[in-house]
Amino acid sequence: MAVFTLQINGRSYRTDVDPDTPLLWVLRDHLGLVGTKYGCGIAQCGACTVHFNGEATRSCALPVSAIGKAAITTIEGLSATGTHPVQKAWDSVDVAQCGYCQAGQIMTAAALLKRNPKPTTEEIDATMSGNICRCGTYHRIREAIQLAATMPATTKTKSKS
């Protein structure tokens, strides 16, 4: 076991875990941040996506020892009130069906829009292709990202990550 100090959602957290523990399990089991979901455990489905220094990253395959001083943002940190443009667009378009993949989908979409505020349909599809939706709401996901891209850029991020 080792003690790690992590910067998550603009706060500092200390946790005593095995260095090989995936960030996903640190978030969920040790810090009580359960918005990030477990899907496959091999970084193939996207349900566990968080932002690692602003980049969409699969937390199920990221050992806590690899984080260092990186800023981590989870779905809970994207917006304290659910008012991030991607979250608002998700509601407007009624994207969620079962909802299980939505945190990862939203985090991937938010990272895309931060990097590329006006993505083409092809860029959206390419970025989101690594996130699996078992309900098949891909057309609504694309529509919500296109809607979020029309919202003011100044409201697209809560923090630096």
mmCIF file of C-alpha atoms in Angstrom:
data_model
loop_
_atom_site.group_PDB
_atom_site.id
_atom_site.type_symbol
_atom_site.label_atom_id
_atom_site.label_comp_id
_atom_site.label_asym_id
_atom_site.label_seq_id
_atom_site.Cartn_x
_atom_site.Cartn_y
_atom_site.Cartn_z
ATOM 1 C CA MET A 1 0.000 0.000 0.000
ATOM 2 C CA ALA A 2 1.041 3.587 -0.606
ATOM 3 C CA VAL A 3 -0.419 7.007 0.116
ATOM 4 C CA PHE A 4 -1.332 9.097 -2.912
ATOM 5 C CA THR A 5 -2.487 12.700 -3.025
ATOM 6 C CA LEU A 6 -4.754 13.187 -6.012
ATOM 7 C CA GLN A 7 -6.200 16.337 -7.570
ATOM 8 C CA ILE A 8 -9.783 15.449 -8.475
ATOM 9 C CA ASN A 9 -12.515 17.900 -9.449
ATOM 10 C CA GLY A 10 -10.483 20.802 -8.103
ATOM 11 C CA ARG A 11 -10.009 19.186 -4.678
ATOM 12 C CA SER A 12 -7.118 17.355 -3.091
ATOM 13 C CA TYR A 13 -7.753 13.775 -1.914
ATOM 14 C CA ARG A 14 -5.422 11.452 0.020
ATOM 15 C CA THR A 15 -5.840 7.726 -0.325
ATOM 16 C CA ASP A 16 -3.878 4.691 0.821
ATOM 17 C CA VAL A 17 -4.098 2.027 -1.886
ATOM 18 C CA ASP A 18 -1.972 -0.432 -3.818
ATOM 19 C CA PRO A 19 -0.067 1.475 -6.565
ATOM 20 C CA ASP A 20 -1.532 -0.803 -9.245
ATOM 21 C CA THR A 21 -5.132 -0.030 -8.278
ATOM 22 C CA PRO A 22 -6.985 1.387 -11.280
ATOM 23 C CA LEU A 23 -8.187 4.964 -10.831
ATOM 24 C CA LEU A 24 -11.756 3.751 -11.413
ATOM 25 C CA TRP A 25 -11.715 1.738 -8.184
ATOM 26 C CA VAL A 26 -9.998 4.509 -6.231
ATOM 27 C CA LEU A 27 -12.745 6.897 -7.337
ATOM 28 C CA ARG A 28 -15.618 4.537 -6.624
ATOM 29 C CA ASP A 29 -14.475 2.434 -3.653
ATOM 30 C CA HIS A 30 -12.156 4.774 -1.779
ATOM 31 C CA LEU A 31 -13.395 8.292 -2.545
ATOM 32 C CA GLY A 32 -17.136 7.723 -3.011
ATOM 33 C CA LEU A 33 -17.198 9.285 -6.498
ATOM 34 C CA VAL A 34 -19.481 6.731 -8.116
ATOM 35 C CA GLY A 35 -20.545 8.632 -11.233
ATOM 36 C CA THR A 36 -17.742 6.993 -13.220
ATOM 37 C CA LYS A 37 -18.975 3.533 -14.213
ATOM 38 C CA TYR A 38 -17.358 0.127 -14.620
ATOM 39 C CA GLY A 39 -18.138 -1.385 -17.996
ATOM 40 C CA CYS A 40 -15.507 -3.802 -19.249
ATOM 41 C CA GLY A 41 -12.318 -3.381 -17.212
ATOM 42 C CA ILE A 42 -10.094 -3.420 -20.320
ATOM 43 C CA ALA A 43 -10.503 0.169 -21.589
ATOM 44 C CA GLN A 44 -12.675 -0.843 -24.540
ATOM 45 C CA CYS A 45 -16.173 0.475 -23.765
ATOM 46 C CA GLY A 46 -15.679 4.029 -22.468
ATOM 47 C CA ALA A 47 -18.051 3.830 -19.477
ATOM 48 C CA CYS A 48 -15.167 4.718 -17.129
ATOM 49 C CA THR A 49 -13.966 7.822 -19.022
ATOM 50 C CA VAL A 50 -12.613 10.719 -16.963
ATOM 51 C CA HIS A 51 -10.467 13.711 -17.910
ATOM 52 C CA PHE A 52 -6.732 13.348 -17.228
ATOM 53 C CA ASN A 53 -5.296 16.861 -17.636
ATOM 54 C CA GLY A 54 -8.266 17.606 -19.889
ATOM 55 C CA GLU A 55 -7.953 14.522 -22.095
ATOM 56 C CA ALA A 56 -10.575 11.770 -22.151
ATOM 57 C CA THR A 57 -8.945 8.760 -20.455
ATOM 58 C CA ARG A 58 -10.200 5.310 -19.468
ATOM 59 C CA SER A 59 -9.897 5.100 -15.686
ATOM 60 C CA CYS A 60 -10.248 1.313 -15.528
ATOM 61 C CA ALA A 61 -6.805 0.882 -17.098
ATOM 62 C CA LEU A 62 -5.003 3.802 -15.435
ATOM 63 C CA PRO A 63 -3.092 2.776 -12.307
ATOM 64 C CA VAL A 64 -3.267 5.339 -9.525
ATOM 65 C CA SER A 65 0.549 5.379 -9.424
ATOM 66 C CA ALA A 66 0.609 6.886 -12.944
ATOM 67 C CA ILE A 67 -1.437 9.964 -12.025
ATOM 68 C CA GLY A 68 1.184 12.036 -10.236
ATOM 69 C CA LYS A 69 0.103 15.688 -10.099
ATOM 70 C CA ALA A 70 -2.339 15.410 -13.019
ATOM 71 C CA ALA A 71 -5.722 17.087 -12.722
ATOM 72 C CA ILE A 72 -8.530 14.526 -12.844
ATOM 73 C CA THR A 73 -12.111 15.523 -13.629
ATOM 74 C CA THR A 74 -14.971 13.077 -13.187
ATOM 75 C CA ILE A 75 -18.594 13.471 -14.221
ATOM 76 C CA GLU A 76 -19.253 14.914 -10.742
ATOM 77 C CA GLY A 77 -16.695 17.650 -11.414
ATOM 78 C CA LEU A 78 -17.832 18.555 -14.911
ATOM 79 C CA SER A 79 -20.571 20.719 -13.408
ATOM 80 C CA ALA A 80 -21.785 20.765 -9.828
ATOM 81 C CA THR A 81 -25.318 21.546 -11.018
ATOM 82 C CA GLY A 82 -25.497 19.615 -14.295
ATOM 83 C CA THR A 83 -25.334 22.791 -16.346
ATOM 84 C CA HIS A 84 -22.331 22.006 -18.539
ATOM 85 C CA PRO A 85 -23.438 22.535 -22.169
ATOM 86 C CA VAL A 86 -22.976 18.832 -22.971
ATOM 87 C CA GLN A 87 -25.155 17.859 -20.005
ATOM 88 C CA LYS A 88 -27.788 20.422 -20.985
ATOM 89 C CA ALA A 89 -27.740 19.186 -24.591
ATOM 90 C CA TRP A 90 -28.046 15.565 -23.385
ATOM 91 C CA ASP A 91 -31.233 16.561 -21.547
ATOM 92 C CA SER A 92 -32.603 18.609 -24.448
ATOM 93 C CA VAL A 93 -32.108 15.788 -26.944
ATOM 94 C CA ASP A 94 -33.208 13.116 -24.421
ATOM 95 C CA VAL A 95 -30.120 11.008 -25.143
ATOM 96 C CA ALA A 96 -30.173 8.610 -22.212
ATOM 97 C CA GLN A 97 -32.115 5.392 -22.432
ATOM 98 C CA CYS A 98 -30.732 3.068 -19.758
ATOM 99 C CA GLY A 99 -28.136 5.710 -18.890
ATOM 100 C CA TYR A 100 -25.298 3.403 -17.900
ATOM 101 C CA CYS A 101 -22.803 4.635 -20.495
ATOM 102 C CA GLN A 102 -23.786 8.282 -20.257
ATOM 103 C CA ALA A 103 -21.101 9.531 -17.853
ATOM 104 C CA GLY A 104 -18.379 8.193 -20.146
ATOM 105 C CA GLN A 105 -20.131 9.465 -23.261
ATOM 106 C CA ILE A 106 -20.527 12.941 -21.742
ATOM 107 C CA MET A 107 -16.905 13.092 -20.571
ATOM 108 C CA THR A 108 -15.640 12.067 -24.014
ATOM 109 C CA ALA A 109 -17.911 14.619 -25.711
ATOM 110 C CA ALA A 110 -16.839 17.404 -23.321
ATOM 111 C CA ALA A 111 -13.148 16.692 -24.001
ATOM 112 C CA LEU A 112 -13.848 16.740 -27.749
ATOM 113 C CA LEU A 113 -15.587 20.118 -27.582
ATOM 114 C CA LYS A 114 -12.854 21.601 -25.419
ATOM 115 C CA ARG A 115 -10.265 20.503 -27.988
ATOM 116 C CA ASN A 116 -12.419 21.227 -31.054
ATOM 117 C CA PRO A 117 -15.355 23.592 -30.383
ATOM 118 C CA LYS A 118 -16.943 23.065 -33.821
ATOM 119 C CA PRO A 119 -16.390 19.415 -34.795
ATOM 120 C CA THR A 120 -17.734 17.958 -38.013
ATOM 121 C CA THR A 121 -20.071 14.972 -37.956
ATOM 122 C CA GLU A 122 -17.130 12.798 -38.999
ATOM 123 C CA GLU A 123 -14.965 14.129 -36.138
ATOM 124 C CA ILE A 124 -17.764 13.493 -33.654
ATOM 125 C CA ASP A 125 -18.259 9.945 -34.940
ATOM 126 C CA ALA A 126 -14.515 9.218 -34.887
ATOM 127 C CA THR A 127 -14.094 10.519 -31.336
ATOM 128 C CA MET A 128 -17.169 8.805 -29.961
ATOM 129 C CA SER A 129 -16.582 5.472 -31.736
ATOM 130 C CA GLY A 130 -14.698 4.107 -28.716
ATOM 131 C CA ASN A 131 -17.692 4.586 -26.428
ATOM 132 C CA ILE A 132 -20.222 1.779 -26.519
ATOM 133 C CA CYS A 133 -23.931 2.409 -25.977
ATOM 134 C CA ARG A 134 -25.772 -0.874 -25.534
ATOM 135 C CA CYS A 135 -29.072 0.893 -26.236
ATOM 136 C CA GLY A 136 -27.882 2.265 -29.576
ATOM 137 C CA THR A 137 -28.568 5.963 -28.960
ATOM 138 C CA TYR A 138 -25.659 7.000 -31.189
ATOM 139 C CA HIS A 139 -27.771 9.303 -33.375
ATOM 140 C CA ARG A 140 -29.005 11.195 -30.286
ATOM 141 C CA ILE A 141 -25.460 11.358 -28.876
ATOM 142 C CA ARG A 142 -24.262 12.950 -32.131
ATOM 143 C CA GLU A 143 -27.204 15.363 -32.139
ATOM 144 C CA ALA A 144 -26.511 16.405 -28.529
ATOM 145 C CA ILE A 145 -22.835 17.064 -29.281
ATOM 146 C CA GLN A 146 -23.821 19.175 -32.284
ATOM 147 C CA LEU A 147 -26.236 21.122 -30.077
ATOM 148 C CA ALA A 148 -23.635 21.628 -27.325
ATOM 149 C CA ALA A 149 -21.212 22.953 -29.951
ATOM 150 C CA THR A 150 -23.626 25.836 -30.624
ATOM 151 C CA MET A 151 -23.572 26.960 -26.976
ATOM 152 C CA PRO A 152 -21.193 29.722 -25.818
ATOM 153 C CA ALA A 153 -17.618 28.460 -25.396
ATOM 154 C CA THR A 154 -17.189 30.293 -22.104
ATOM 155 C CA THR A 155 -19.686 27.958 -20.439
ATOM 156 C CA LYS A 156 -18.229 24.702 -21.753
ATOM 157 C CA THR A 157 -15.836 24.002 -18.868
ATOM 158 C CA LYS A 158 -16.031 24.298 -15.114
ATOM 159 C CA SER A 159 -12.335 24.085 -14.334
ATOM 160 C CA LYS A 160 -8.901 23.985 -15.967
ATOM 161 C CA SER A 161 -9.064 20.238 -16.649
#
